[in-house]
Amino acid sequence: MTIPVRRTQQIARHFTSSRMNRSSIPTAPWRATLIHHLEGMDMPVMSLSTLHHEQNASTAPSGQWTAETAAFSPRARTVVYRGMWADQKLDPRNPAPRNPNVYQTDLLTLTTDVRMEKVSEIFPRSTAATPNTSETLQSCVGGVVEAVIWAAHVKTQWRIRGRVYMVGLDIQSDAAQPVRDALSAWMRRQHSGNTMDGLEAEAETWCWDKELTLSFGSLNPSMRGSFRNPPPGTPISQAPAPGLGLGQKVDDLHDEIARKNFRVLVIAPEQVDQVDLNDPERARRWIHNLKANGDEATWITTEVWP
């Protein structure tokens, strides 16, 4: 089952509209089960699929592609689930300062190097000068993807289909307002035992930059150092620029080179396909669809034959 293009575009326009307020999207019915399954995995990995744009250099202007001048081919890679946006679990190994715990979301996150091919496959490249440059894109609204999770310990498969947003160093800039508006619609206020006035005061101190740095800090020093690698996919005969090289460790949470290449990708689910294969005689499957209705949205769950 796929998400119709027209419906996807409608939902995307709705969620990036300035009319959307926080808590516009209710808690997803699948959220608790999915998180429980992910936290029970030895390594919470998922397969992320995208469409690769094959440039037809003989007919297309330099650096551009259109439906007439490009072919599309599928790509898939294994990525690591890094928690829910604005709702990361407390990790004593993470040296980054935390935001106040005032929000809950259903937004799956992963981290990436902006120079990797999946970025150019998900996000527009109209402003990109050349591939493999960290200046390609900062915070922006991307296309649609599918993430597949096989939780073997509970014999359940998840297919998560939705739009992706990229969070970069410019997340608090005017240019990143569409990303903040879209993600804010998913950020539900939590009651953490404080009074309403206390909760509001905490929410006022919540910072997008701090959340991005928290994601960078959640990686170990070797993983942070990978953002100082030579540009992925370039010939090994090409000497890396100063400061780049394999095997580096980064302790500085604001390392200029690593943070220039580091991005958080946020998946906003629009359809979740859940298949439970625990009982071989009675497998079960549910399709959860997010429906927009005016300024609000709701999840519709339908049980279907597996």
PDB file of C-alpha atoms in Angstrom:
ATOM      1  CA  MET A   1       0.000   0.000   0.000  1.00  0.00           C
ATOM      2  CA  THR A   2       1.389   3.413  -0.971  1.00  0.00           C
ATOM      3  CA  ILE A   3       0.580   7.013  -0.121  1.00  0.00           C
ATOM      4  CA  PRO A   4      -1.075   8.741  -3.110  1.00  0.00           C
ATOM      5  CA  VAL A   5       1.062  11.662  -4.312  1.00  0.00           C
ATOM      6  CA  ARG A   6      -1.846  14.103  -4.152  1.00  0.00           C
ATOM      7  CA  ARG A   7      -2.643  13.133  -0.560  1.00  0.00           C
ATOM      8  CA  THR A   8       1.007  13.381   0.472  1.00  0.00           C
ATOM      9  CA  GLN A   9       1.302  16.868  -1.011  1.00  0.00           C
ATOM     10  CA  GLN A  10      -1.925  17.931   0.701  1.00  0.00           C
ATOM     11  CA  ILE A  11      -0.742  16.719   4.101  1.00  0.00           C
ATOM     12  CA  ALA A  12       2.710  18.275   3.613  1.00  0.00           C
ATOM     13  CA  ARG A  13       1.194  21.681   2.762  1.00  0.00           C
ATOM     14  CA  HIS A  14      -1.114  21.363   5.765  1.00  0.00           C
ATOM     15  CA  PHE A  15       1.651  20.532   8.221  1.00  0.00           C
ATOM     16  CA  THR A  16       3.976  23.283   6.988  1.00  0.00           C
ATOM     17  CA  SER A  17       1.235  25.900   7.145  1.00  0.00           C
ATOM     18  CA  SER A  18       1.667  28.673   9.701  1.00  0.00           C
ATOM     19  CA  ARG A  19      -1.912  27.953  10.822  1.00  0.00           C
ATOM     20  CA  MET A  20      -0.812  24.751  12.515  1.00  0.00           C
ATOM     21  CA  ASN A  21      -0.364  25.121  16.267  1.00  0.00           C
ATOM     22  CA  ARG A  22       1.492  22.924  18.711  1.00  0.00           C
ATOM     23  CA  SER A  23      -0.481  19.837  19.712  1.00  0.00           C
ATOM     24  CA  SER A  24      -2.383  19.926  16.403  1.00  0.00           C
ATOM     25  CA  ILE A  25      -1.433  16.280  15.829  1.00  0.00           C
ATOM     26  CA  PRO A  26      -2.615  13.867  18.538  1.00  0.00           C
ATOM     27  CA  THR A  27      -0.534  11.029  19.975  1.00  0.00           C
ATOM     28  CA  ALA A  28      -0.237   8.246  17.410  1.00  0.00           C
ATOM     29  CA  PRO A  29      -1.956   4.972  18.413  1.00  0.00           C
ATOM     30  CA  TRP A  30       1.118   3.001  17.339  1.00  0.00           C
ATOM     31  CA  ARG A  31       3.679   5.140  19.184  1.00  0.00           C
ATOM     32  CA  ALA A  32       4.073   3.239  22.470  1.00  0.00           C
ATOM     33  CA  THR A  33       4.271  -0.166  20.770  1.00  0.00           C
ATOM     34  CA  LEU A  34       6.839   0.959  18.194  1.00  0.00           C
ATOM     35  CA  ILE A  35       9.086   2.576  20.802  1.00  0.00           C
ATOM     36  CA  HIS A  36       8.838  -0.529  22.994  1.00  0.00           C
ATOM     37  CA  HIS A  37       9.883  -2.686  20.028  1.00  0.00           C
ATOM     38  CA  LEU A  38      12.773  -0.382  19.079  1.00  0.00           C
ATOM     39  CA  GLU A  39      14.090  -0.218  22.632  1.00  0.00           C
ATOM     40  CA  GLY A  40      14.009  -4.016  22.811  1.00  0.00           C
ATOM     41  CA  MET A  41      16.261  -4.442  19.757  1.00  0.00           C
ATOM     42  CA  ASP A  42      19.983  -5.093  20.180  1.00  0.00           C
ATOM     43  CA  MET A  43      20.552  -2.377  17.581  1.00  0.00           C
ATOM     44  CA  PRO A  44      17.514  -0.249  16.599  1.00  0.00           C
ATOM     45  CA  VAL A  45      18.110  -0.181  12.854  1.00  0.00           C
ATOM     46  CA  MET A  46      15.778   0.377   9.921  1.00  0.00           C
ATOM     47  CA  SER A  47      16.033   0.242   6.149  1.00  0.00           C
ATOM     48  CA  LEU A  48      15.462   3.646   4.585  1.00  0.00           C
ATOM     49  CA  SER A  49      14.383   3.777   0.940  1.00  0.00           C
ATOM     50  CA  THR A  50      14.676   6.751  -1.395  1.00  0.00           C
ATOM     51  CA  LEU A  51      14.656   7.530  -5.118  1.00  0.00           C
ATOM     52  CA  HIS A  52      17.969   8.324  -6.798  1.00  0.00           C
ATOM     53  CA  HIS A  53      17.901  10.890  -9.591  1.00  0.00           C
ATOM     54  CA  GLU A  54      20.046   9.877 -12.546  1.00  0.00           C
ATOM     55  CA  GLN A  55      21.226  13.016 -14.321  1.00  0.00           C
ATOM     56  CA  ASN A  56      21.070  12.996 -18.117  1.00  0.00           C
ATOM     57  CA  ALA A  57      24.044  15.234 -18.766  1.00  0.00           C
ATOM     58  CA  SER A  58      23.457  15.433 -22.517  1.00  0.00           C
ATOM     59  CA  THR A  59      20.054  17.139 -22.232  1.00  0.00           C
ATOM     60  CA  ALA A  60      19.823  18.752 -18.800  1.00  0.00           C
ATOM     61  CA  PRO A  61      21.364  22.093 -17.783  1.00  0.00           C
ATOM     62  CA  SER A  62      24.263  21.764 -15.391  1.00  0.00           C
ATOM     63  CA  GLY A  63      23.179  21.016 -11.832  1.00  0.00           C
ATOM     64  CA  GLN A  64      19.506  20.613 -12.718  1.00  0.00           C
ATOM     65  CA  TRP A  65      17.151  17.722 -13.345  1.00  0.00           C
ATOM     66  CA  THR A  66      13.547  17.450 -14.468  1.00  0.00           C
ATOM     67  CA  ALA A  67      11.095  14.632 -15.065  1.00  0.00           C
ATOM     68  CA  GLU A  68      12.083  14.695 -18.722  1.00  0.00           C
ATOM     69  CA  THR A  69      15.832  14.655 -18.202  1.00  0.00           C
ATOM     70  CA  ALA A  70      16.197  12.308 -15.232  1.00  0.00           C
ATOM     71  CA  ALA A  71      15.654   8.654 -14.560  1.00  0.00           C
ATOM     72  CA  PHE A  72      14.778   7.355 -11.117  1.00  0.00           C
ATOM     73  CA  SER A  73      16.159   4.259  -9.450  1.00  0.00           C
ATOM     74  CA  PRO A  74      15.524   2.891  -5.952  1.00  0.00           C
ATOM     75  CA  ARG A  75      18.079   3.120  -3.180  1.00  0.00           C
ATOM     76  CA  ALA A  76      18.032   1.560   0.301  1.00  0.00           C
ATOM     77  CA  ARG A  77      20.414   1.718   3.227  1.00  0.00           C
ATOM     78  CA  THR A  78      20.473   0.676   6.876  1.00  0.00           C
ATOM     79  CA  VAL A  79      20.249   3.552   9.340  1.00  0.00           C
ATOM     80  CA  VAL A  80      20.070   3.762  13.135  1.00  0.00           C
ATOM     81  CA  TYR A  81      17.023   5.083  14.961  1.00  0.00           C
ATOM     82  CA  ARG A  82      18.181   7.939  17.217  1.00  0.00           C
ATOM     83  CA  GLY A  83      15.044   8.545  19.258  1.00  0.00           C
ATOM     84  CA  MET A  84      12.010  10.785  18.883  1.00  0.00           C
ATOM     85  CA  TRP A  85      12.577  14.449  18.074  1.00  0.00           C
ATOM     86  CA  ALA A  86      12.340  16.734  21.135  1.00  0.00           C
ATOM     87  CA  ASP A  87      11.781  13.655  23.284  1.00  0.00           C
ATOM     88  CA  GLN A  88      15.199  12.033  23.654  1.00  0.00           C
ATOM     89  CA  LYS A  89      15.758   9.688  26.575  1.00  0.00           C
ATOM     90  CA  LEU A  90      18.106  10.743  29.355  1.00  0.00           C
ATOM     91  CA  ASP A  91      21.598   9.404  28.630  1.00  0.00           C
ATOM     92  CA  PRO A  92      24.285  10.058  31.281  1.00  0.00           C
ATOM     93  CA  ARG A  93      26.958   9.452  28.627  1.00  0.00           C
ATOM     94  CA  ASN A  94      25.730  12.425  26.573  1.00  0.00           C
ATOM     95  CA  PRO A  95      27.760  15.520  27.571  1.00  0.00           C
ATOM     96  CA  ALA A  96      25.408  17.952  25.795  1.00  0.00           C
ATOM     97  CA  PRO A  97      23.069  20.142  27.875  1.00  0.00           C
ATOM     98  CA  ARG A  98      19.423  19.014  27.720  1.00  0.00           C
ATOM     99  CA  ASN A  99      16.318  20.963  26.917  1.00  0.00           C
ATOM    100  CA  PRO A 100      13.553  20.886  29.550  1.00  0.00           C
ATOM    101  CA  ASN A 101      11.424  17.756  29.214  1.00  0.00           C
ATOM    102  CA  VAL A 102       8.242  19.478  28.063  1.00  0.00           C
ATOM    103  CA  TYR A 103       7.468  17.898  24.679  1.00  0.00           C
ATOM    104  CA  GLN A 104       6.474  14.520  23.281  1.00  0.00           C
ATOM    105  CA  THR A 105       6.444  13.667  19.546  1.00  0.00           C
ATOM    106  CA  ASP A 106       5.970  10.784  17.109  1.00  0.00           C
ATOM    107  CA  LEU A 107       8.866  11.988  14.927  1.00  0.00           C
ATOM    108  CA  LEU A 108      11.568   9.382  14.314  1.00  0.00           C
ATOM    109  CA  THR A 109      15.083  10.757  13.940  1.00  0.00           C
ATOM    110  CA  LEU A 110      18.329   9.598  12.389  1.00  0.00           C
ATOM    111  CA  THR A 111      21.622  11.363  11.853  1.00  0.00           C
ATOM    112  CA  THR A 112      23.497  11.801   8.597  1.00  0.00           C
ATOM    113  CA  ASP A 113      26.435  13.467   6.934  1.00  0.00           C
ATOM    114  CA  VAL A 114      25.017  16.103   4.574  1.00  0.00           C
ATOM    115  CA  ARG A 115      27.504  14.977   1.920  1.00  0.00           C
ATOM    116  CA  MET A 116      25.936  11.518   1.613  1.00  0.00           C
ATOM    117  CA  GLU A 117      23.824  10.601  -1.395  1.00  0.00           C
ATOM    118  CA  LYS A 118      20.619  10.038   0.557  1.00  0.00           C
ATOM    119  CA  VAL A 119      20.504  13.769   1.271  1.00  0.00           C
ATOM    120  CA  SER A 120      20.462  14.698  -2.420  1.00  0.00           C
ATOM    121  CA  GLU A 121      17.849  11.984  -3.010  1.00  0.00           C
ATOM    122  CA  ILE A 122      15.469  13.317  -0.359  1.00  0.00           C
ATOM    123  CA  PHE A 123      15.983  17.066  -0.534  1.00  0.00           C
ATOM    124  CA  PRO A 124      15.865  19.572  -3.401  1.00  0.00           C
ATOM    125  CA  ARG A 125      19.154  20.496  -5.017  1.00  0.00           C
ATOM    126  CA  SER A 126      18.124  23.638  -6.877  1.00  0.00           C
ATOM    127  CA  THR A 127      20.512  25.705  -4.754  1.00  0.00           C
ATOM    128  CA  ALA A 128      23.307  23.146  -4.650  1.00  0.00           C
ATOM    129  CA  ALA A 129      26.513  24.063  -6.421  1.00  0.00           C
ATOM    130  CA  THR A 130      28.133  20.648  -6.578  1.00  0.00           C
ATOM    131  CA  PRO A 131      27.681  17.264  -4.898  1.00  0.00           C
ATOM    132  CA  ASN A 132      29.715  16.316  -1.830  1.00  0.00           C
ATOM    133  CA  THR A 133      29.849  19.831  -0.395  1.00  0.00           C
ATOM    134  CA  SER A 134      28.693  20.604   3.125  1.00  0.00           C
ATOM    135  CA  GLU A 135      27.217  23.885   1.840  1.00  0.00           C
ATOM    136  CA  THR A 136      24.618  21.952  -0.153  1.00  0.00           C
ATOM    137  CA  LEU A 137      21.681  22.313   2.231  1.00  0.00           C
ATOM    138  CA  GLN A 138      20.856  23.336   5.750  1.00  0.00           C
ATOM    139  CA  SER A 139      17.436  23.027   7.404  1.00  0.00           C
ATOM    140  CA  CYS A 140      14.733  22.303   4.826  1.00  0.00           C
ATOM    141  CA  VAL A 141      11.604  20.368   3.918  1.00  0.00           C
ATOM    142  CA  GLY A 142      12.286  17.167   1.981  1.00  0.00           C
ATOM    143  CA  GLY A 143      10.439  14.503   0.045  1.00  0.00           C
ATOM    144  CA  VAL A 144       8.773  11.257   1.041  1.00  0.00           C
ATOM    145  CA  VAL A 145      10.514   8.074   2.182  1.00  0.00           C
ATOM    146  CA  GLU A 146       9.717   4.641   3.557  1.00  0.00           C
ATOM    147  CA  ALA A 147      11.478   3.202   6.604  1.00  0.00           C
ATOM    148  CA  VAL A 148      11.156  -0.544   7.284  1.00  0.00           C
ATOM    149  CA  ILE A 149      11.821  -2.030  10.723  1.00  0.00           C
ATOM    150  CA  TRP A 150      11.931  -5.757  11.436  1.00  0.00           C
ATOM    151  CA  ALA A 151      11.707  -6.294  15.190  1.00  0.00           C
ATOM    152  CA  ALA A 152      12.726  -9.969  15.246  1.00  0.00           C
ATOM    153  CA  HIS A 153      12.336 -10.402  19.015  1.00  0.00           C
ATOM    154  CA  VAL A 154       8.597  -9.669  18.716  1.00  0.00           C
ATOM    155  CA  LYS A 155       8.142 -10.886  15.122  1.00  0.00           C
ATOM    156  CA  THR A 156       6.701  -7.565  13.994  1.00  0.00           C
ATOM    157  CA  GLN A 157       7.383  -5.578  10.830  1.00  0.00           C
ATOM    158  CA  TRP A 158       6.833  -1.844  10.606  1.00  0.00           C
ATOM    159  CA  ARG A 159       6.651   0.208   7.427  1.00  0.00           C
ATOM    160  CA  ILE A 160       6.715   3.938   8.134  1.00  0.00           C
ATOM    161  CA  ARG A 161       5.908   6.238   5.239  1.00  0.00           C
ATOM    162  CA  GLY A 162       6.082   9.991   5.439  1.00  0.00           C
ATOM    163  CA  ARG A 163       7.921  13.219   4.766  1.00  0.00           C
ATOM    164  CA  VAL A 164      11.432  14.042   5.939  1.00  0.00           C
ATOM    165  CA  TYR A 165      12.728  17.299   7.392  1.00  0.00           C
ATOM    166  CA  MET A 166      16.394  18.198   7.790  1.00  0.00           C
ATOM    167  CA  VAL A 167      17.679  20.088  10.821  1.00  0.00           C
ATOM    168  CA  GLY A 168      20.984  21.917  10.459  1.00  0.00           C
ATOM    169  CA  LEU A 169      22.933  24.699  12.134  1.00  0.00           C
ATOM    170  CA  ASP A 170      20.573  27.343  10.744  1.00  0.00           C
ATOM    171  CA  ILE A 171      17.470  25.839  12.404  1.00  0.00           C
ATOM    172  CA  GLN A 172      16.700  29.065  14.298  1.00  0.00           C
ATOM    173  CA  SER A 173      17.036  31.281  11.217  1.00  0.00           C
ATOM    174  CA  ASP A 174      14.192  32.856   9.228  1.00  0.00           C
ATOM    175  CA  ALA A 175      14.959  30.496   6.335  1.00  0.00           C
ATOM    176  CA  ALA A 176      14.230  27.499   8.577  1.00  0.00           C
ATOM    177  CA  GLN A 177      10.791  28.746   9.668  1.00  0.00           C
ATOM    178  CA  PRO A 178       8.901  26.191   7.482  1.00  0.00           C
ATOM    179  CA  VAL A 179      10.777  23.352   9.189  1.00  0.00           C
ATOM    180  CA  ARG A 180      10.089  24.715  12.665  1.00  0.00           C
ATOM    181  CA  ASP A 181       6.404  25.244  11.834  1.00  0.00           C
ATOM    182  CA  ALA A 182       6.016  21.693  10.521  1.00  0.00           C
ATOM    183  CA  LEU A 183       7.791  20.017  13.444  1.00  0.00           C
ATOM    184  CA  SER A 184       6.064  22.204  16.023  1.00  0.00           C
ATOM    185  CA  ALA A 185       2.708  20.755  14.985  1.00  0.00           C
ATOM    186  CA  TRP A 186       3.899  17.396  16.391  1.00  0.00           C
ATOM    187  CA  MET A 187       5.351  18.782  19.634  1.00  0.00           C
ATOM    188  CA  ARG A 188       2.765  18.051  22.324  1.00  0.00           C
ATOM    189  CA  ARG A 189       3.202  19.635  25.744  1.00  0.00           C
ATOM    190  CA  GLN A 190       3.828  17.165  28.563  1.00  0.00           C
ATOM    191  CA  HIS A 191       2.751  17.602  32.159  1.00  0.00           C
ATOM    192  CA  SER A 192       5.899  16.847  34.134  1.00  0.00           C
ATOM    193  CA  GLY A 193       4.491  17.573  37.574  1.00  0.00           C
ATOM    194  CA  ASN A 194       4.994  21.323  37.275  1.00  0.00           C
ATOM    195  CA  THR A 195       2.222  23.862  37.452  1.00  0.00           C
ATOM    196  CA  MET A 196       0.922  25.242  34.165  1.00  0.00           C
ATOM    197  CA  ASP A 197       2.882  28.431  34.767  1.00  0.00           C
ATOM    198  CA  GLY A 198       6.004  26.374  35.429  1.00  0.00           C
ATOM    199  CA  LEU A 199       5.430  24.306  32.304  1.00  0.00           C
ATOM    200  CA  GLU A 200       4.994  27.418  30.187  1.00  0.00           C
ATOM    201  CA  ALA A 201       8.166  28.906  31.642  1.00  0.00           C
ATOM    202  CA  GLU A 202      10.106  25.726  30.822  1.00  0.00           C
ATOM    203  CA  ALA A 203       8.698  25.658  27.292  1.00  0.00           C
ATOM    204  CA  GLU A 204       9.893  29.221  26.751  1.00  0.00           C
ATOM    205  CA  THR A 205      13.476  28.103  27.426  1.00  0.00           C
ATOM    206  CA  TRP A 206      13.290  25.162  24.971  1.00  0.00           C
ATOM    207  CA  CYS A 207      15.841  25.758  22.183  1.00  0.00           C
ATOM    208  CA  TRP A 208      16.105  24.221  18.692  1.00  0.00           C
ATOM    209  CA  ASP A 209      19.895  24.669  18.616  1.00  0.00           C
ATOM    210  CA  LYS A 210      20.227  22.851  21.931  1.00  0.00           C
ATOM    211  CA  GLU A 211      18.178  19.900  20.640  1.00  0.00           C
ATOM    212  CA  LEU A 212      20.427  19.632  17.574  1.00  0.00           C
ATOM    213  CA  THR A 213      23.550  19.655  19.754  1.00  0.00           C
ATOM    214  CA  LEU A 214      21.960  17.016  22.020  1.00  0.00           C
ATOM    215  CA  SER A 215      21.627  14.740  18.975  1.00  0.00           C
ATOM    216  CA  PHE A 216      25.293  15.286  18.121  1.00  0.00           C
ATOM    217  CA  GLY A 217      26.283  14.574  21.739  1.00  0.00           C
ATOM    218  CA  SER A 218      24.348  11.293  21.724  1.00  0.00           C
ATOM    219  CA  LEU A 219      26.973   9.888  19.340  1.00  0.00           C
ATOM    220  CA  ASN A 220      30.222   8.515  20.722  1.00  0.00           C
ATOM    221  CA  PRO A 221      33.476  10.407  19.945  1.00  0.00           C
ATOM    222  CA  SER A 222      34.349   8.039  17.081  1.00  0.00           C
ATOM    223  CA  MET A 223      30.949   8.526  15.446  1.00  0.00           C
ATOM    224  CA  ARG A 224      31.280  12.297  15.850  1.00  0.00           C
ATOM    225  CA  GLY A 225      34.689  11.970  14.235  1.00  0.00           C
ATOM    226  CA  SER A 226      33.135  10.313  11.179  1.00  0.00           C
ATOM    227  CA  PHE A 227      31.786  13.725  10.197  1.00  0.00           C
ATOM    228  CA  ARG A 228      35.429  14.675   9.638  1.00  0.00           C
ATOM    229  CA  ASN A 229      35.860  11.871   7.087  1.00  0.00           C
ATOM    230  CA  PRO A 230      36.794  12.686   3.490  1.00  0.00           C
ATOM    231  CA  PRO A 231      33.685  13.336   1.333  1.00  0.00           C
ATOM    232  CA  PRO A 232      31.839  10.000   0.927  1.00  0.00           C
ATOM    233  CA  GLY A 233      32.145   8.500  -2.545  1.00  0.00           C
ATOM    234  CA  THR A 234      35.140  10.531  -3.700  1.00  0.00           C
ATOM    235  CA  PRO A 235      38.107   8.607  -5.182  1.00  0.00           C
ATOM    236  CA  ILE A 236      40.654   7.522  -2.592  1.00  0.00           C
ATOM    237  CA  SER A 237      43.342   8.924  -4.920  1.00  0.00           C
ATOM    238  CA  GLN A 238      41.980  12.398  -4.167  1.00  0.00           C
ATOM    239  CA  ALA A 239      43.773  13.818  -1.141  1.00  0.00           C
ATOM    240  CA  PRO A 240      41.317  14.983   1.566  1.00  0.00           C
ATOM    241  CA  ALA A 241      41.190  18.639   2.555  1.00  0.00           C
ATOM    242  CA  PRO A 242      43.017  19.749   5.721  1.00  0.00           C
ATOM    243  CA  GLY A 243      41.261  18.520   8.851  1.00  0.00           C
ATOM    244  CA  LEU A 244      39.610  15.574   7.097  1.00  0.00           C
ATOM    245  CA  GLY A 245      40.663  11.963   7.565  1.00  0.00           C
ATOM    246  CA  LEU A 246      39.487   8.567   8.786  1.00  0.00           C
ATOM    247  CA  GLY A 247      39.601   7.375  12.376  1.00  0.00           C
ATOM    248  CA  GLN A 248      39.269  10.719  14.142  1.00  0.00           C
ATOM    249  CA  LYS A 249      37.593  11.191  17.528  1.00  0.00           C
ATOM    250  CA  VAL A 250      35.719  14.354  18.366  1.00  0.00           C
ATOM    251  CA  ASP A 251      35.065  15.399  21.972  1.00  0.00           C
ATOM    252  CA  ASP A 252      34.205  19.031  21.231  1.00  0.00           C
ATOM    253  CA  LEU A 253      30.419  19.260  20.743  1.00  0.00           C
ATOM    254  CA  HIS A 254      30.934  22.370  18.612  1.00  0.00           C
ATOM    255  CA  ASP A 255      33.769  21.074  16.430  1.00  0.00           C
ATOM    256  CA  GLU A 256      33.548  23.342  13.386  1.00  0.00           C
ATOM    257  CA  ILE A 257      34.232  20.753  10.682  1.00  0.00           C
ATOM    258  CA  ALA A 258      32.121  17.944  12.149  1.00  0.00           C
ATOM    259  CA  ARG A 259      29.143  20.175  12.921  1.00  0.00           C
ATOM    260  CA  LYS A 260      29.295  21.685   9.431  1.00  0.00           C
ATOM    261  CA  ASN A 261      28.606  18.215   7.983  1.00  0.00           C
ATOM    262  CA  PHE A 262      26.261  16.913  10.700  1.00  0.00           C
ATOM    263  CA  ARG A 263      22.489  16.871  10.163  1.00  0.00           C
ATOM    264  CA  VAL A 264      19.467  15.362  11.890  1.00  0.00           C
ATOM    265  CA  LEU A 265      16.785  13.892   9.623  1.00  0.00           C
ATOM    266  CA  VAL A 266      13.282  13.844  11.082  1.00  0.00           C
ATOM    267  CA  ILE A 267      10.616  11.516   9.658  1.00  0.00           C
ATOM    268  CA  ALA A 268       7.035  12.761  10.042  1.00  0.00           C
ATOM    269  CA  PRO A 269       4.900   9.610   9.583  1.00  0.00           C
ATOM    270  CA  GLU A 270       1.802   9.877   7.412  1.00  0.00           C
ATOM    271  CA  GLN A 271       1.093   6.151   7.140  1.00  0.00           C
ATOM    272  CA  VAL A 272       2.283   3.288   9.378  1.00  0.00           C
ATOM    273  CA  ASP A 273       1.849  -0.348   8.331  1.00  0.00           C
ATOM    274  CA  GLN A 274       2.153  -2.742  11.300  1.00  0.00           C
ATOM    275  CA  VAL A 275       2.290  -6.538  10.807  1.00  0.00           C
ATOM    276  CA  ASP A 276       2.323  -8.881  13.810  1.00  0.00           C
ATOM    277  CA  LEU A 277       3.501 -12.402  12.904  1.00  0.00           C
ATOM    278  CA  ASN A 278       3.633 -13.880  16.412  1.00  0.00           C
ATOM    279  CA  ASP A 279       0.764 -16.286  15.802  1.00  0.00           C
ATOM    280  CA  PRO A 280       1.408 -18.223  12.551  1.00  0.00           C
ATOM    281  CA  GLU A 281      -2.262 -19.209  12.450  1.00  0.00           C
ATOM    282  CA  ARG A 282      -3.576 -15.688  12.950  1.00  0.00           C
ATOM    283  CA  ALA A 283      -1.175 -13.029  11.752  1.00  0.00           C
ATOM    284  CA  ARG A 284      -2.527  -9.501  12.174  1.00  0.00           C
ATOM    285  CA  ARG A 285      -1.988  -6.269  10.286  1.00  0.00           C
ATOM    286  CA  TRP A 286      -3.057  -2.679  10.865  1.00  0.00           C
ATOM    287  CA  ILE A 287      -2.808   0.381   8.611  1.00  0.00           C
ATOM    288  CA  HIS A 288      -2.615   3.686  10.485  1.00  0.00           C
ATOM    289  CA  ASN A 289      -3.326   6.737   8.298  1.00  0.00           C
ATOM    290  CA  LEU A 290      -2.933  10.378   9.330  1.00  0.00           C
ATOM    291  CA  LYS A 291      -5.855  12.448   8.059  1.00  0.00           C
ATOM    292  CA  ALA A 292      -5.868  16.239   7.902  1.00  0.00           C
ATOM    293  CA  ASN A 293      -9.115  18.000   8.772  1.00  0.00           C
ATOM    294  CA  GLY A 294      -9.022  21.784   8.764  1.00  0.00           C
ATOM    295  CA  ASP A 295      -6.517  22.944  11.359  1.00  0.00           C
ATOM    296  CA  GLU A 296      -6.501  19.570  13.093  1.00  0.00           C
ATOM    297  CA  ALA A 297      -5.438  16.028  12.223  1.00  0.00           C
ATOM    298  CA  THR A 298      -6.390  12.562  13.396  1.00  0.00           C
ATOM    299  CA  TRP A 299      -5.144   8.992  13.075  1.00  0.00           C
ATOM    300  CA  ILE A 300      -7.449   6.424  11.462  1.00  0.00           C
ATOM    301  CA  THR A 301      -6.576   2.761  12.133  1.00  0.00           C
ATOM    302  CA  THR A 302      -7.927  -0.051   9.967  1.00  0.00           C
ATOM    303  CA  GLU A 303      -7.211  -3.727  10.576  1.00  0.00           C
ATOM    304  CA  VAL A 304      -6.629  -5.513   7.271  1.00  0.00           C
ATOM    305  CA  TRP A 305      -5.726  -8.997   6.115  1.00  0.00           C
ATOM    306  CA  PRO A 306      -1.949  -9.568   6.330  1.00  0.00           C
TER     307      PRO A 306
END
